[in-house]
Short mmCIF file of C-alpha atoms in Angstrom, two decimals:
data_model
loop_
_atom_site.label_atom_id
_atom_site.label_comp_id
_atom_site.label_asym_id
_atom_site.label_seq_id
_atom_site.Cartn_x
_atom_site.Cartn_y
_atom_site.Cartn_z
CA MET A 1 86.65 86.38 66.12
CA PRO A 2 86.97 89.78 67.64
CA SER A 3 87.69 89.84 71.39
CA LYS A 4 84.76 90.35 73.83
CA VAL A 5 84.82 92.80 76.61
CA ALA A 6 82.12 93.85 78.94
CA LEU A 7 82.09 97.50 80.29
CA ILE A 8 80.43 98.41 83.49
CA CYS A 9 79.47 101.98 82.93
CA GLY A 10 79.37 104.77 85.60
CA GLY A 11 78.65 108.21 84.91
CA GLY A 12 80.25 110.79 82.48
CA ALA A 13 81.52 110.66 78.97
CA PHE A 14 84.29 108.10 79.43
CA PRO A 15 82.15 104.99 79.11
CA LEU A 16 81.02 106.18 75.41
CA VAL A 17 84.67 107.29 74.37
CA ALA A 18 86.19 103.91 75.77
CA ALA A 19 83.61 101.71 73.98
CA LYS A 20 84.23 103.54 70.67
CA ALA A 21 88.06 103.17 71.14
CA ALA A 22 87.71 99.43 71.80
CA GLN A 23 85.38 98.98 68.95
CA THR A 24 88.13 100.73 66.68
CA ARG A 25 90.79 98.28 67.70
CA GLY A 26 88.40 95.37 67.13
CA GLU A 27 86.98 94.72 70.47
CA SER A 28 83.36 93.36 70.47
CA VAL A 29 81.67 95.57 73.35
CA PHE A 30 78.68 95.10 75.56
CA LEU A 31 77.81 97.76 77.92
CA LEU A 32 76.26 97.36 81.25
CA GLY A 33 74.88 100.50 82.27
CA LEU A 34 74.17 101.37 85.93
CA ARG A 35 70.95 102.98 86.00
CA GLY A 36 70.57 106.29 87.23
CA ILE A 37 74.23 106.94 86.88
CA ALA A 38 75.35 106.10 83.19
CA GLY A 39 74.37 108.28 80.45
CA ALA A 40 71.59 107.28 77.85
CA GLU A 41 74.42 107.51 75.08
CA ILE A 42 75.53 104.02 76.04
CA GLU A 43 72.43 102.70 74.12
CA GLN A 44 74.51 103.23 70.96
CA PHE A 45 76.00 99.95 71.80
CA PRO A 46 74.71 96.60 72.85
CA HIS A 47 73.79 96.98 76.33
CA VAL A 48 71.63 96.21 79.39
CA TRP A 49 70.57 98.52 82.11
CA LEU A 50 71.21 97.28 85.68
CA GLY A 51 70.73 98.42 89.28
CA ILE A 52 73.98 99.03 91.16
CA GLY A 53 73.14 96.05 93.46
CA GLN A 54 72.16 93.39 90.66
CA LEU A 55 75.17 91.45 90.95
CA GLY A 56 73.49 88.12 89.95
CA ARG A 57 72.09 89.72 86.84
CA ALA A 58 75.28 91.21 85.74
CA PHE A 59 77.08 87.94 86.00
CA GLU A 60 74.24 86.21 84.04
CA GLU A 61 74.38 89.00 81.11
CA ILE A 62 78.18 88.43 80.97
CA SER A 63 78.14 84.69 80.92
CA ALA A 64 75.23 84.58 78.40
CA ARG A 65 77.36 86.36 75.95
CA ASP A 66 80.47 84.08 76.86
CA ILE A 67 82.53 87.30 77.74
CA LYS A 68 85.54 86.93 79.84
CA LYS A 69 87.15 90.42 80.25
CA VAL A 70 85.46 93.09 82.13
CA CYS A 71 86.34 96.81 82.40
CA PHE A 72 85.11 99.28 84.80
CA ILE A 73 84.72 102.84 83.27
CA GLY A 74 83.05 106.04 84.49
CA GLY A 75 82.21 108.06 87.66
CA LEU A 76 80.52 106.42 90.37
CA LYS A 77 79.43 107.89 93.78
CA ARG A 78 80.30 105.27 96.65
CA PRO A 79 77.00 103.74 97.63
CA GLU A 80 75.85 102.95 101.15
CA PHE A 81 74.77 99.36 101.75
CA THR A 82 71.13 100.36 102.11
CA ASP A 83 71.17 101.86 98.55
CA LEU A 84 72.24 98.69 97.03
CA ARG A 85 68.73 96.93 96.47
CA LEU A 86 70.61 93.60 96.04
CA ASP A 87 69.30 90.97 93.85
CA TRP A 88 69.64 87.24 94.69
CA GLY A 89 72.89 87.15 93.30
CA GLY A 90 74.02 90.01 95.45
CA VAL A 91 72.29 88.60 98.65
CA LYS A 92 74.27 85.46 98.39
CA ARG A 93 77.47 87.68 98.54
CA ILE A 94 76.35 89.93 101.49
CA PRO A 95 79.24 88.90 103.77
CA GLU A 96 81.74 89.78 101.04
CA ILE A 97 80.04 93.07 100.25
CA VAL A 98 79.71 94.19 104.08
CA LYS A 99 83.54 93.30 104.30
CA PHE A 100 84.75 95.50 101.55
CA LEU A 101 82.30 98.34 102.22
CA LYS A 102 84.05 98.72 105.59
CA GLY A 103 87.13 100.84 104.47
CA GLY A 104 87.91 103.46 102.09
CA ASP A 105 87.22 103.59 98.33
CA ASP A 106 90.43 101.83 97.43
CA HIS A 107 89.34 98.93 99.70
CA ALA A 108 86.05 98.82 98.32
CA LEU A 109 87.02 98.65 94.80
CA LYS A 110 89.62 95.84 95.38
CA GLY A 111 86.69 94.05 96.99
CA VAL A 112 84.75 94.39 93.79
CA ILE A 113 87.43 93.16 91.55
CA LYS A 114 87.70 90.01 93.96
CA LEU A 115 84.03 89.43 93.34
CA PHE A 116 84.26 89.62 89.56
CA GLU A 117 87.51 87.66 89.50
CA SER A 118 85.89 84.78 91.74
CA GLU A 119 83.51 84.38 88.81
CA GLY A 120 86.50 83.53 86.47
CA LEU A 121 86.46 86.95 84.78
CA GLN A 122 89.68 89.02 83.94
CA VAL A 123 89.31 92.58 85.15
CA ILE A 124 91.13 94.81 82.70
CA GLY A 125 92.00 98.47 82.94
CA VAL A 126 91.04 101.23 80.43
CA ASP A 127 94.73 101.32 79.34
CA ALA A 128 94.09 97.95 77.81
CA LEU A 129 91.09 99.33 75.73
CA ALA A 130 91.98 102.90 75.15
CA PRO A 131 95.34 103.89 76.05
CA GLU A 132 94.93 107.41 74.29
CA LEU A 133 92.81 108.28 77.02
CA LEU A 134 95.78 108.25 79.53
CA ALA A 135 97.69 111.41 80.27
CA ALA A 136 101.00 111.61 78.01
CA GLN A 137 104.43 112.22 79.51
CA GLY A 138 105.90 115.58 79.42
CA ASP A 139 104.44 119.12 78.63
CA MET A 140 101.05 118.63 76.86
CA ALA A 141 100.27 122.39 77.13
CA GLY A 142 102.56 125.14 77.94
CA LYS A 143 105.62 124.52 79.91
CA LEU A 144 105.90 123.40 83.57
CA PRO A 145 107.81 126.39 85.20
CA GLN A 146 111.21 125.57 86.55
CA ASP A 147 110.26 127.35 89.73
CA LEU A 148 107.38 124.97 90.24
CA ALA A 149 109.36 121.91 89.87
CA ASP A 150 109.97 121.93 93.74
CA ASP A 151 106.29 122.25 94.44
CA LEU A 152 105.54 119.36 92.22
CA ALA A 153 108.06 117.04 93.87
CA PHE A 154 106.48 118.27 97.33
CA ALA A 155 103.01 117.44 96.26
CA ARG A 156 103.78 114.07 94.89
CA ALA A 157 105.55 113.05 97.96
CA PHE A 158 102.56 114.47 100.03
CA LEU A 159 100.07 112.42 97.94
CA ALA A 160 102.18 109.41 98.27
CA ASP A 161 102.04 109.82 102.11
CA LEU A 162 98.31 110.36 102.17
CA SER A 163 97.86 107.08 100.30
CA ALA A 164 97.91 105.33 103.69
CA TYR A 165 94.70 106.81 104.53
CA ASP A 166 92.77 105.95 101.39
CA CYS A 167 92.09 109.69 100.92
CA GLY A 168 91.74 111.64 97.84
CA GLN A 169 93.97 111.73 94.90
CA ALA A 170 94.69 115.35 94.31
CA ALA A 171 96.12 118.38 96.04
CA VAL A 172 96.89 122.10 95.27
CA VAL A 173 100.12 123.39 96.48
CA ALA A 174 101.95 126.60 96.40
CA ASN A 175 105.54 127.36 97.51
CA ARG A 176 105.64 123.91 99.47
CA ARG A 177 102.46 124.81 101.21
CA VAL A 178 99.25 122.42 100.98
CA ILE A 179 96.38 124.90 100.00
CA ALA A 180 93.70 122.20 99.55
CA VAL A 181 93.45 118.42 99.53
CA GLU A 182 90.85 116.34 97.75
CA ALA A 183 88.52 114.15 99.85
CA VAL A 184 85.16 112.76 99.23
CA GLU A 185 83.88 116.06 97.63
CA GLY A 186 85.96 115.40 94.52
CA THR A 187 88.45 117.65 92.43
CA ASP A 188 85.97 120.25 91.13
CA ALA A 189 84.74 121.02 94.45
CA MET A 190 88.20 121.10 95.98
CA LEU A 191 89.13 123.89 93.21
CA ALA A 192 86.00 125.82 93.96
CA ARG A 193 87.15 125.89 97.55
CA VAL A 194 90.62 127.15 96.51
CA ALA A 195 88.92 129.91 94.44
CA GLU A 196 86.75 130.85 97.46
CA LEU A 197 89.75 130.83 99.64
CA ARG A 198 91.37 133.55 97.21
CA GLU A 199 88.01 135.45 97.17
CA LYS A 200 87.90 135.63 101.13
CA GLY A 201 91.42 136.41 101.36
CA ARG A 202 92.41 133.24 103.20
CA TRP A 203 95.03 132.67 100.47
CA ARG A 204 96.53 135.84 98.92
CA PRO A 205 99.17 135.25 96.47
CA LYS A 206 100.03 137.74 93.88
CA GLY A 207 98.64 136.86 90.42
CA ARG A 208 98.64 133.21 89.57
CA ALA A 209 100.20 130.92 91.79
CA GLY A 210 100.38 127.22 92.73
CA LEU A 211 99.42 124.01 90.87
CA LEU A 212 96.98 121.27 90.94
CA VAL A 213 98.71 117.86 91.33
CA LYS A 214 96.71 114.70 90.75
CA ALA A 215 97.86 111.01 90.72
CA PRO A 216 96.68 107.54 91.69
CA LYS A 217 97.26 106.58 95.41
CA ARG A 218 100.35 104.55 96.00
CA GLY A 219 99.62 100.78 95.68
CA GLN A 220 96.26 101.57 93.97
CA ASP A 221 94.97 98.90 91.43
CA LEU A 222 95.14 100.92 88.31
CA ARG A 223 92.34 98.80 86.70
CA VAL A 224 89.67 100.67 88.44
CA ASP A 225 89.03 104.23 89.77
CA LEU A 226 91.73 106.11 87.95
CA PRO A 227 91.80 109.71 88.75
CA ALA A 228 90.56 111.88 85.65
CA ILE A 229 90.43 115.41 84.41
CA GLY A 230 88.24 116.97 82.02
CA PRO A 231 87.16 120.51 80.83
CA ASP A 232 85.60 121.33 84.13
CA THR A 233 88.89 120.54 85.93
CA LEU A 234 90.65 123.06 83.78
CA ARG A 235 88.07 125.76 84.11
CA GLY A 236 88.21 125.19 88.09
CA ALA A 237 91.92 125.66 87.97
CA GLU A 238 91.67 128.89 85.90
CA LYS A 239 89.07 130.23 88.34
CA ALA A 240 91.29 129.27 91.54
CA GLY A 241 94.07 131.33 89.73
CA LEU A 242 96.59 128.53 89.45
CA CYS A 243 99.48 128.31 87.24
CA GLY A 244 98.72 124.80 85.79
CA ILE A 245 98.02 121.17 86.31
CA ALA A 246 100.53 118.30 86.72
CA VAL A 247 99.19 114.76 86.36
CA ALA A 248 100.61 111.16 86.41
CA ALA A 249 101.48 110.09 82.98
CA GLY A 250 99.53 106.87 82.22
CA GLY A 251 97.87 107.09 85.48
CA VAL A 252 95.18 109.80 84.90
CA LEU A 253 92.29 109.67 82.54
CA MET A 254 91.94 112.52 79.99
CA LEU A 255 88.58 112.64 78.07
CA ASP A 256 90.33 114.13 75.00
CA ARG A 257 93.84 115.15 75.30
CA ALA A 258 94.25 117.40 72.33
CA ALA A 259 91.22 119.29 73.28
CA LEU A 260 92.16 119.55 76.95
CA ALA A 261 95.57 120.77 75.80
CA ALA A 262 94.03 123.38 73.64
CA GLN A 263 91.86 124.59 76.62
CA ALA A 264 94.61 124.82 78.63
CA GLU A 265 96.75 127.00 76.06
CA ARG A 266 93.81 129.33 75.64
CA ALA A 267 93.51 129.54 79.66
CA GLY A 268 97.14 130.24 80.01
CA LEU A 269 97.60 127.01 82.21
CA PHE A 270 100.39 124.24 81.58
CA LEU A 271 99.38 120.86 81.68
CA HIS A 272 102.22 118.46 82.40
CA GLY A 273 102.54 114.75 82.66
CA PHE A 274 105.13 113.37 85.35
CA VAL A 275 106.59 109.95 85.58
CA GLY A 276 108.14 107.61 88.18
CA GLU A 277 107.55 106.99 91.79
CA ALA A 278 107.06 109.89 94.16
CA PRO A 279 110.31 111.43 95.28
#
């Protein structure tokens, strides 16, 4: 019998790609689409639509199908408590929900994992379903310039130190200088800000300069909220005049590794996967 897994689906194309990959590997998938967030494309698979606060219904749907494994996949804007519209299953867990909403994103997601594990479910990462969606090691497009190796080490150490504050997962650096840091606005908005800094003369390098570095927070549970890059990320890096992008190998999601590498080559950007702890 094929293994069963429930996918809790946020926005973007990752839920669909992950579901297809899991099915190819012989998994039996059931998708729980978050209403107003997940795309209609998930209806290609056995599915149900749920409000983000319908915890009780989610557990009932999963239990009814004798599913023991759950994977969270796709983008999700952090909700406020008043946005949840809890069902009875959620109301019964209000003390736990309030507790994990008082903190940063990583704290909140760890709380969600605990809720699902308390129901006897195993929360797995997307790497268990579709390892090909994770960034590869080494140069995936172009070549990391030797003169940017120091900037990469600087950015990795900076992001590791920033992890204590449960902030963003990305930064733009140049000449050991932090040009921009990702916060709640997301990577694409950060890159647009870098492009604007160039246009307004607040950052004035000659030609292409700097790189985007993206990695999970230190101590982050890699089963949820992995950082991701896609075509918009590359377009944003190109518009910002960066030299390229470096991401944590095995720790950053890539919608289509080959397509992104080809896009990077066309744009004249390098795309590199680094390994190991921050220096």
